[in-house]
């Protein structure tokens, strides 16, 4: 059983110090594509939190109780992709019924969670670091929270940038990439927390 201290370190490390987007560069498609407005970014973050946390739990259970006893560990990537795809379908159906405005705002990026390398990366990291189910879920949740923090901050900055006079060569994606790079440098400051 993991100690509370170990879980807290994983929580801080996965969300801030080793931010999935800003230090590992996983999940850049939705990070750059959905970060135009803060409400849309927050909605995407909430969907990613749900999917990654649940995928970490389900993948951990399947790995521990199905793949390992049957010596089928080599199938982990395929199984994890299927689990993630099923969870994203569930989120998509839920949002379409419950919050149609958010469903429309997320557009093509919602199905892209299926192929979001951050989601699969967390499931594989949990296995590679030999995390238990609880530790893996905490790691997944913290990673998703880190993704949400990063995407909401970028969306807020992008909303403010719209009102600035930016030189023509930097307009659009160049200024967004420059901003993301500066955010990555700023997040390096969190490494002193651990």
PDB file of C-alpha atoms in Angstrom:
ATOM      1  CA  UNK A   1       0.000   0.000   0.000  1.00  0.00           C
ATOM      2  CA  UNK A   2       1.305   3.424  -0.912  1.00  0.00           C
ATOM      3  CA  UNK A   3       1.932   5.909   1.834  1.00  0.00           C
ATOM      4  CA  UNK A   4       0.154   9.245   1.840  1.00  0.00           C
ATOM      5  CA  UNK A   5       3.520  10.996   1.459  1.00  0.00           C
ATOM      6  CA  UNK A   6       4.348   8.959  -1.661  1.00  0.00           C
ATOM      7  CA  UNK A   7       0.916   9.712  -3.159  1.00  0.00           C
ATOM      8  CA  UNK A   8       1.344  13.426  -2.405  1.00  0.00           C
ATOM      9  CA  UNK A   9       4.752  13.458  -4.116  1.00  0.00           C
ATOM     10  CA  UNK A  10       3.252  11.739  -7.161  1.00  0.00           C
ATOM     11  CA  UNK A  11       0.395  14.257  -7.134  1.00  0.00           C
ATOM     12  CA  UNK A  12       2.735  17.273  -7.146  1.00  0.00           C
ATOM     13  CA  UNK A  13       5.259  15.701  -9.490  1.00  0.00           C
ATOM     14  CA  UNK A  14       2.791  14.564 -12.144  1.00  0.00           C
ATOM     15  CA  UNK A  15       0.725  17.742 -12.154  1.00  0.00           C
ATOM     16  CA  UNK A  16       3.388  20.438 -11.923  1.00  0.00           C
ATOM     17  CA  UNK A  17       7.002  19.254 -12.039  1.00  0.00           C
ATOM     18  CA  UNK A  18       6.661  16.667 -14.828  1.00  0.00           C
ATOM     19  CA  UNK A  19       3.689  18.303 -16.535  1.00  0.00           C
ATOM     20  CA  UNK A  20       2.576  15.998 -19.324  1.00  0.00           C
ATOM     21  CA  UNK A  21       2.290  18.819 -21.861  1.00  0.00           C
ATOM     22  CA  UNK A  22       5.043  21.208 -20.867  1.00  0.00           C
ATOM     23  CA  UNK A  23       7.840  18.805 -19.939  1.00  0.00           C
ATOM     24  CA  UNK A  24       6.943  15.533 -21.657  1.00  0.00           C
ATOM     25  CA  UNK A  25       5.307  17.128 -24.725  1.00  0.00           C
ATOM     26  CA  UNK A  26       2.444  14.633 -24.788  1.00  0.00           C
ATOM     27  CA  UNK A  27      -1.053  15.744 -25.731  1.00  0.00           C
ATOM     28  CA  UNK A  28      -0.011  18.764 -27.786  1.00  0.00           C
ATOM     29  CA  UNK A  29      -2.830  18.460 -30.363  1.00  0.00           C
ATOM     30  CA  UNK A  30      -5.686  19.320 -27.997  1.00  0.00           C
ATOM     31  CA  UNK A  31      -3.388  21.599 -25.985  1.00  0.00           C
ATOM     32  CA  UNK A  32      -2.798  23.856 -28.982  1.00  0.00           C
ATOM     33  CA  UNK A  33      -6.123  23.276 -30.733  1.00  0.00           C
ATOM     34  CA  UNK A  34      -8.649  23.729 -27.919  1.00  0.00           C
ATOM     35  CA  UNK A  35      -6.890  26.510 -26.021  1.00  0.00           C
ATOM     36  CA  UNK A  36      -8.574  29.439 -27.795  1.00  0.00           C
ATOM     37  CA  UNK A  37     -11.182  30.069 -25.071  1.00  0.00           C
ATOM     38  CA  UNK A  38     -10.928  29.302 -21.369  1.00  0.00           C
ATOM     39  CA  UNK A  39     -14.390  27.728 -21.079  1.00  0.00           C
ATOM     40  CA  UNK A  40     -13.655  25.308 -23.920  1.00  0.00           C
ATOM     41  CA  UNK A  41     -10.209  24.580 -22.474  1.00  0.00           C
ATOM     42  CA  UNK A  42     -11.727  23.896 -19.055  1.00  0.00           C
ATOM     43  CA  UNK A  43     -14.289  21.567 -20.642  1.00  0.00           C
ATOM     44  CA  UNK A  44     -11.556  19.684 -22.473  1.00  0.00           C
ATOM     45  CA  UNK A  45      -9.580  19.527 -19.238  1.00  0.00           C
ATOM     46  CA  UNK A  46     -12.554  18.072 -17.378  1.00  0.00           C
ATOM     47  CA  UNK A  47     -13.051  15.451 -20.106  1.00  0.00           C
ATOM     48  CA  UNK A  48      -9.345  14.568 -20.006  1.00  0.00           C
ATOM     49  CA  UNK A  49      -9.403  14.327 -16.197  1.00  0.00           C
ATOM     50  CA  UNK A  50     -12.321  11.916 -16.383  1.00  0.00           C
ATOM     51  CA  UNK A  51     -10.831   9.806 -19.176  1.00  0.00           C
ATOM     52  CA  UNK A  52      -7.267   9.610 -17.829  1.00  0.00           C
ATOM     53  CA  UNK A  53      -8.352   8.872 -14.251  1.00  0.00           C
ATOM     54  CA  UNK A  54     -10.806   6.189 -15.291  1.00  0.00           C
ATOM     55  CA  UNK A  55      -8.405   4.783 -17.906  1.00  0.00           C
ATOM     56  CA  UNK A  56      -5.684   4.531 -15.257  1.00  0.00           C
ATOM     57  CA  UNK A  57      -8.006   2.584 -12.975  1.00  0.00           C
ATOM     58  CA  UNK A  58      -9.383   0.259 -15.652  1.00  0.00           C
ATOM     59  CA  UNK A  59      -5.984  -0.291 -17.294  1.00  0.00           C
ATOM     60  CA  UNK A  60      -4.421  -1.024 -13.902  1.00  0.00           C
ATOM     61  CA  UNK A  61      -7.075  -3.576 -13.038  1.00  0.00           C
ATOM     62  CA  UNK A  62      -6.872  -5.255 -16.457  1.00  0.00           C
ATOM     63  CA  UNK A  63      -3.084  -5.334 -16.351  1.00  0.00           C
ATOM     64  CA  UNK A  64      -2.906  -6.728 -12.819  1.00  0.00           C
ATOM     65  CA  UNK A  65      -5.776  -9.224 -12.933  1.00  0.00           C
ATOM     66  CA  UNK A  66      -5.931 -10.255 -16.600  1.00  0.00           C
ATOM     67  CA  UNK A  67      -2.745  -9.603 -18.560  1.00  0.00           C
ATOM     68  CA  UNK A  68      -0.185 -10.461 -15.871  1.00  0.00           C
ATOM     69  CA  UNK A  69      -1.740 -13.764 -14.681  1.00  0.00           C
ATOM     70  CA  UNK A  70      -2.176 -14.899 -18.281  1.00  0.00           C
ATOM     71  CA  UNK A  71       1.349 -13.721 -19.213  1.00  0.00           C
ATOM     72  CA  UNK A  72      -0.068 -11.441 -21.908  1.00  0.00           C
ATOM     73  CA  UNK A  73       1.781  -8.291 -20.859  1.00  0.00           C
ATOM     74  CA  UNK A  74       2.908  -7.772 -24.465  1.00  0.00           C
ATOM     75  CA  UNK A  75      -0.722  -6.907 -25.337  1.00  0.00           C
ATOM     76  CA  UNK A  76      -0.812  -3.951 -22.936  1.00  0.00           C
ATOM     77  CA  UNK A  77      -0.666  -1.230 -25.596  1.00  0.00           C
ATOM     78  CA  UNK A  78      -3.498  -2.696 -27.663  1.00  0.00           C
ATOM     79  CA  UNK A  79      -5.657  -3.341 -24.593  1.00  0.00           C
ATOM     80  CA  UNK A  80      -5.038   0.156 -23.217  1.00  0.00           C
ATOM     81  CA  UNK A  81      -5.974   1.734 -26.564  1.00  0.00           C
ATOM     82  CA  UNK A  82      -9.250  -0.224 -26.581  1.00  0.00           C
ATOM     83  CA  UNK A  83     -10.017   0.834 -22.987  1.00  0.00           C
ATOM     84  CA  UNK A  84      -9.307   4.492 -23.822  1.00  0.00           C
ATOM     85  CA  UNK A  85     -11.415   4.368 -26.985  1.00  0.00           C
ATOM     86  CA  UNK A  86     -14.365   2.942 -25.062  1.00  0.00           C
ATOM     87  CA  UNK A  87     -14.073   5.586 -22.340  1.00  0.00           C
ATOM     88  CA  UNK A  88     -13.892   8.416 -24.869  1.00  0.00           C
ATOM     89  CA  UNK A  89     -17.007   7.090 -26.582  1.00  0.00           C
ATOM     90  CA  UNK A  90     -18.747   7.148 -23.212  1.00  0.00           C
ATOM     91  CA  UNK A  91     -17.638  10.754 -22.554  1.00  0.00           C
ATOM     92  CA  UNK A  92     -18.705  11.778 -26.050  1.00  0.00           C
ATOM     93  CA  UNK A  93     -22.182  10.289 -25.643  1.00  0.00           C
ATOM     94  CA  UNK A  94     -22.539  11.887 -22.199  1.00  0.00           C
ATOM     95  CA  UNK A  95     -21.514  15.348 -23.412  1.00  0.00           C
ATOM     96  CA  UNK A  96     -23.745  15.114 -26.487  1.00  0.00           C
ATOM     97  CA  UNK A  97     -26.763  14.473 -24.221  1.00  0.00           C
ATOM     98  CA  UNK A  98     -25.901  16.496 -21.101  1.00  0.00           C
ATOM     99  CA  UNK A  99     -23.848  19.481 -22.356  1.00  0.00           C
ATOM    100  CA  UNK A 100     -24.430  19.913 -26.102  1.00  0.00           C
ATOM    101  CA  UNK A 101     -22.791  23.364 -26.197  1.00  0.00           C
ATOM    102  CA  UNK A 102     -19.520  21.965 -24.834  1.00  0.00           C
ATOM    103  CA  UNK A 103     -19.812  18.985 -27.171  1.00  0.00           C
ATOM    104  CA  UNK A 104     -20.072  21.359 -30.149  1.00  0.00           C
ATOM    105  CA  UNK A 105     -17.286  23.621 -28.840  1.00  0.00           C
ATOM    106  CA  UNK A 106     -14.858  20.715 -28.454  1.00  0.00           C
ATOM    107  CA  UNK A 107     -15.658  19.543 -31.970  1.00  0.00           C
ATOM    108  CA  UNK A 108     -13.119  17.200 -33.475  1.00  0.00           C
ATOM    109  CA  UNK A 109     -10.838  17.426 -30.444  1.00  0.00           C
ATOM    110  CA  UNK A 110     -13.116  15.297 -28.272  1.00  0.00           C
ATOM    111  CA  UNK A 111     -12.667  12.154 -30.388  1.00  0.00           C
ATOM    112  CA  UNK A 112      -8.965  13.032 -30.536  1.00  0.00           C
ATOM    113  CA  UNK A 113      -8.727  12.175 -26.827  1.00  0.00           C
ATOM    114  CA  UNK A 114      -8.775   8.579 -28.076  1.00  0.00           C
ATOM    115  CA  UNK A 115      -5.496   9.171 -29.881  1.00  0.00           C
ATOM    116  CA  UNK A 116      -4.175  11.634 -27.295  1.00  0.00           C
ATOM    117  CA  UNK A 117      -0.773  10.251 -26.504  1.00  0.00           C
ATOM    118  CA  UNK A 118      -1.001  11.679 -22.970  1.00  0.00           C
ATOM    119  CA  UNK A 119      -3.808   9.254 -22.080  1.00  0.00           C
ATOM    120  CA  UNK A 120      -1.943   6.232 -23.386  1.00  0.00           C
ATOM    121  CA  UNK A 121       1.311   7.585 -21.973  1.00  0.00           C
ATOM    122  CA  UNK A 122      -0.111   7.659 -18.458  1.00  0.00           C
ATOM    123  CA  UNK A 123      -1.385   4.080 -18.693  1.00  0.00           C
ATOM    124  CA  UNK A 124       1.977   2.867 -19.970  1.00  0.00           C
ATOM    125  CA  UNK A 125       3.901   4.934 -17.391  1.00  0.00           C
ATOM    126  CA  UNK A 126       1.858   3.358 -14.606  1.00  0.00           C
ATOM    127  CA  UNK A 127       2.895  -0.086 -15.830  1.00  0.00           C
ATOM    128  CA  UNK A 128       6.547   0.852 -16.434  1.00  0.00           C
ATOM    129  CA  UNK A 129       6.916   2.383 -12.963  1.00  0.00           C
ATOM    130  CA  UNK A 130       5.155  -0.648 -11.473  1.00  0.00           C
ATOM    131  CA  UNK A 131       2.515   1.491  -9.778  1.00  0.00           C
ATOM    132  CA  UNK A 132      -0.291  -0.285  -7.981  1.00  0.00           C
ATOM    133  CA  UNK A 133      -3.879   0.481  -8.925  1.00  0.00           C
ATOM    134  CA  UNK A 134      -4.337   3.283  -6.358  1.00  0.00           C
ATOM    135  CA  UNK A 135      -0.959   4.845  -7.131  1.00  0.00           C
ATOM    136  CA  UNK A 136      -1.699   4.608 -10.855  1.00  0.00           C
ATOM    137  CA  UNK A 137      -5.055   6.316 -10.416  1.00  0.00           C
ATOM    138  CA  UNK A 138      -3.429   9.114  -8.396  1.00  0.00           C
ATOM    139  CA  UNK A 139      -0.756   9.478 -11.089  1.00  0.00           C
ATOM    140  CA  UNK A 140      -3.425   9.557 -13.804  1.00  0.00           C
ATOM    141  CA  UNK A 141      -5.536  12.105 -11.954  1.00  0.00           C
ATOM    142  CA  UNK A 142      -2.530  14.322 -11.222  1.00  0.00           C
ATOM    143  CA  UNK A 143      -1.333  14.138 -14.823  1.00  0.00           C
ATOM    144  CA  UNK A 144      -4.782  15.112 -16.075  1.00  0.00           C
ATOM    145  CA  UNK A 145      -4.977  17.983 -13.584  1.00  0.00           C
ATOM    146  CA  UNK A 146      -1.584  19.155 -14.846  1.00  0.00           C
ATOM    147  CA  UNK A 147      -2.898  19.008 -18.416  1.00  0.00           C
ATOM    148  CA  UNK A 148      -5.953  21.021 -17.362  1.00  0.00           C
ATOM    149  CA  UNK A 149      -3.855  23.626 -15.559  1.00  0.00           C
ATOM    150  CA  UNK A 150      -1.621  24.059 -18.600  1.00  0.00           C
ATOM    151  CA  UNK A 151      -4.445  24.262 -21.154  1.00  0.00           C
ATOM    152  CA  UNK A 152      -6.507  26.727 -19.083  1.00  0.00           C
ATOM    153  CA  UNK A 153      -3.482  28.969 -18.498  1.00  0.00           C
ATOM    154  CA  UNK A 154      -2.638  28.922 -22.211  1.00  0.00           C
ATOM    155  CA  UNK A 155      -6.270  29.680 -23.098  1.00  0.00           C
ATOM    156  CA  UNK A 156      -6.302  32.640 -20.710  1.00  0.00           C
ATOM    157  CA  UNK A 157      -3.095  33.983 -22.206  1.00  0.00           C
ATOM    158  CA  UNK A 158      -4.421  33.480 -25.748  1.00  0.00           C
ATOM    159  CA  UNK A 159      -7.577  35.407 -24.888  1.00  0.00           C
ATOM    160  CA  UNK A 160      -5.423  38.304 -23.659  1.00  0.00           C
ATOM    161  CA  UNK A 161      -3.072  38.116 -26.661  1.00  0.00           C
ATOM    162  CA  UNK A 162      -5.984  38.791 -29.034  1.00  0.00           C
ATOM    163  CA  UNK A 163      -6.075  42.402 -27.818  1.00  0.00           C
ATOM    164  CA  UNK A 164      -2.342  43.008 -28.289  1.00  0.00           C
ATOM    165  CA  UNK A 165      -0.556  44.409 -31.294  1.00  0.00           C
ATOM    166  CA  UNK A 166       1.595  41.474 -32.354  1.00  0.00           C
ATOM    167  CA  UNK A 167       4.095  41.751 -35.232  1.00  0.00           C
ATOM    168  CA  UNK A 168       2.734  40.098 -38.360  1.00  0.00           C
ATOM    169  CA  UNK A 169       5.240  37.181 -38.481  1.00  0.00           C
ATOM    170  CA  UNK A 170       4.273  36.156 -34.928  1.00  0.00           C
ATOM    171  CA  UNK A 171       0.488  36.219 -35.345  1.00  0.00           C
ATOM    172  CA  UNK A 172      -1.430  32.975 -35.005  1.00  0.00           C
ATOM    173  CA  UNK A 173       0.369  29.773 -34.134  1.00  0.00           C
ATOM    174  CA  UNK A 174       3.917  31.226 -33.830  1.00  0.00           C
ATOM    175  CA  UNK A 175       2.943  33.368 -30.816  1.00  0.00           C
ATOM    176  CA  UNK A 176       1.047  30.411 -29.323  1.00  0.00           C
ATOM    177  CA  UNK A 177       4.101  28.163 -29.637  1.00  0.00           C
ATOM    178  CA  UNK A 178       6.318  30.888 -28.182  1.00  0.00           C
ATOM    179  CA  UNK A 179       3.883  31.283 -25.278  1.00  0.00           C
ATOM    180  CA  UNK A 180       3.808  27.516 -24.706  1.00  0.00           C
ATOM    181  CA  UNK A 181       7.613  27.465 -24.684  1.00  0.00           C
ATOM    182  CA  UNK A 182       7.720  30.242 -22.096  1.00  0.00           C
ATOM    183  CA  UNK A 183       5.162  28.353 -20.023  1.00  0.00           C
ATOM    184  CA  UNK A 184       7.360  25.247 -20.182  1.00  0.00           C
ATOM    185  CA  UNK A 185      10.306  27.278 -18.910  1.00  0.00           C
ATOM    186  CA  UNK A 186       8.149  28.727 -16.128  1.00  0.00           C
ATOM    187  CA  UNK A 187       6.965  25.259 -15.085  1.00  0.00           C
ATOM    188  CA  UNK A 188      10.629  24.211 -14.710  1.00  0.00           C
ATOM    189  CA  UNK A 189      10.562  26.401 -11.597  1.00  0.00           C
ATOM    190  CA  UNK A 190       8.293  23.848  -9.924  1.00  0.00           C
ATOM    191  CA  UNK A 191      11.161  21.332  -9.908  1.00  0.00           C
ATOM    192  CA  UNK A 192      12.319  22.951  -6.667  1.00  0.00           C
ATOM    193  CA  UNK A 193       9.187  21.689  -4.925  1.00  0.00           C
ATOM    194  CA  UNK A 194      10.482  18.126  -4.705  1.00  0.00           C
TER     195      UNK A 194
END
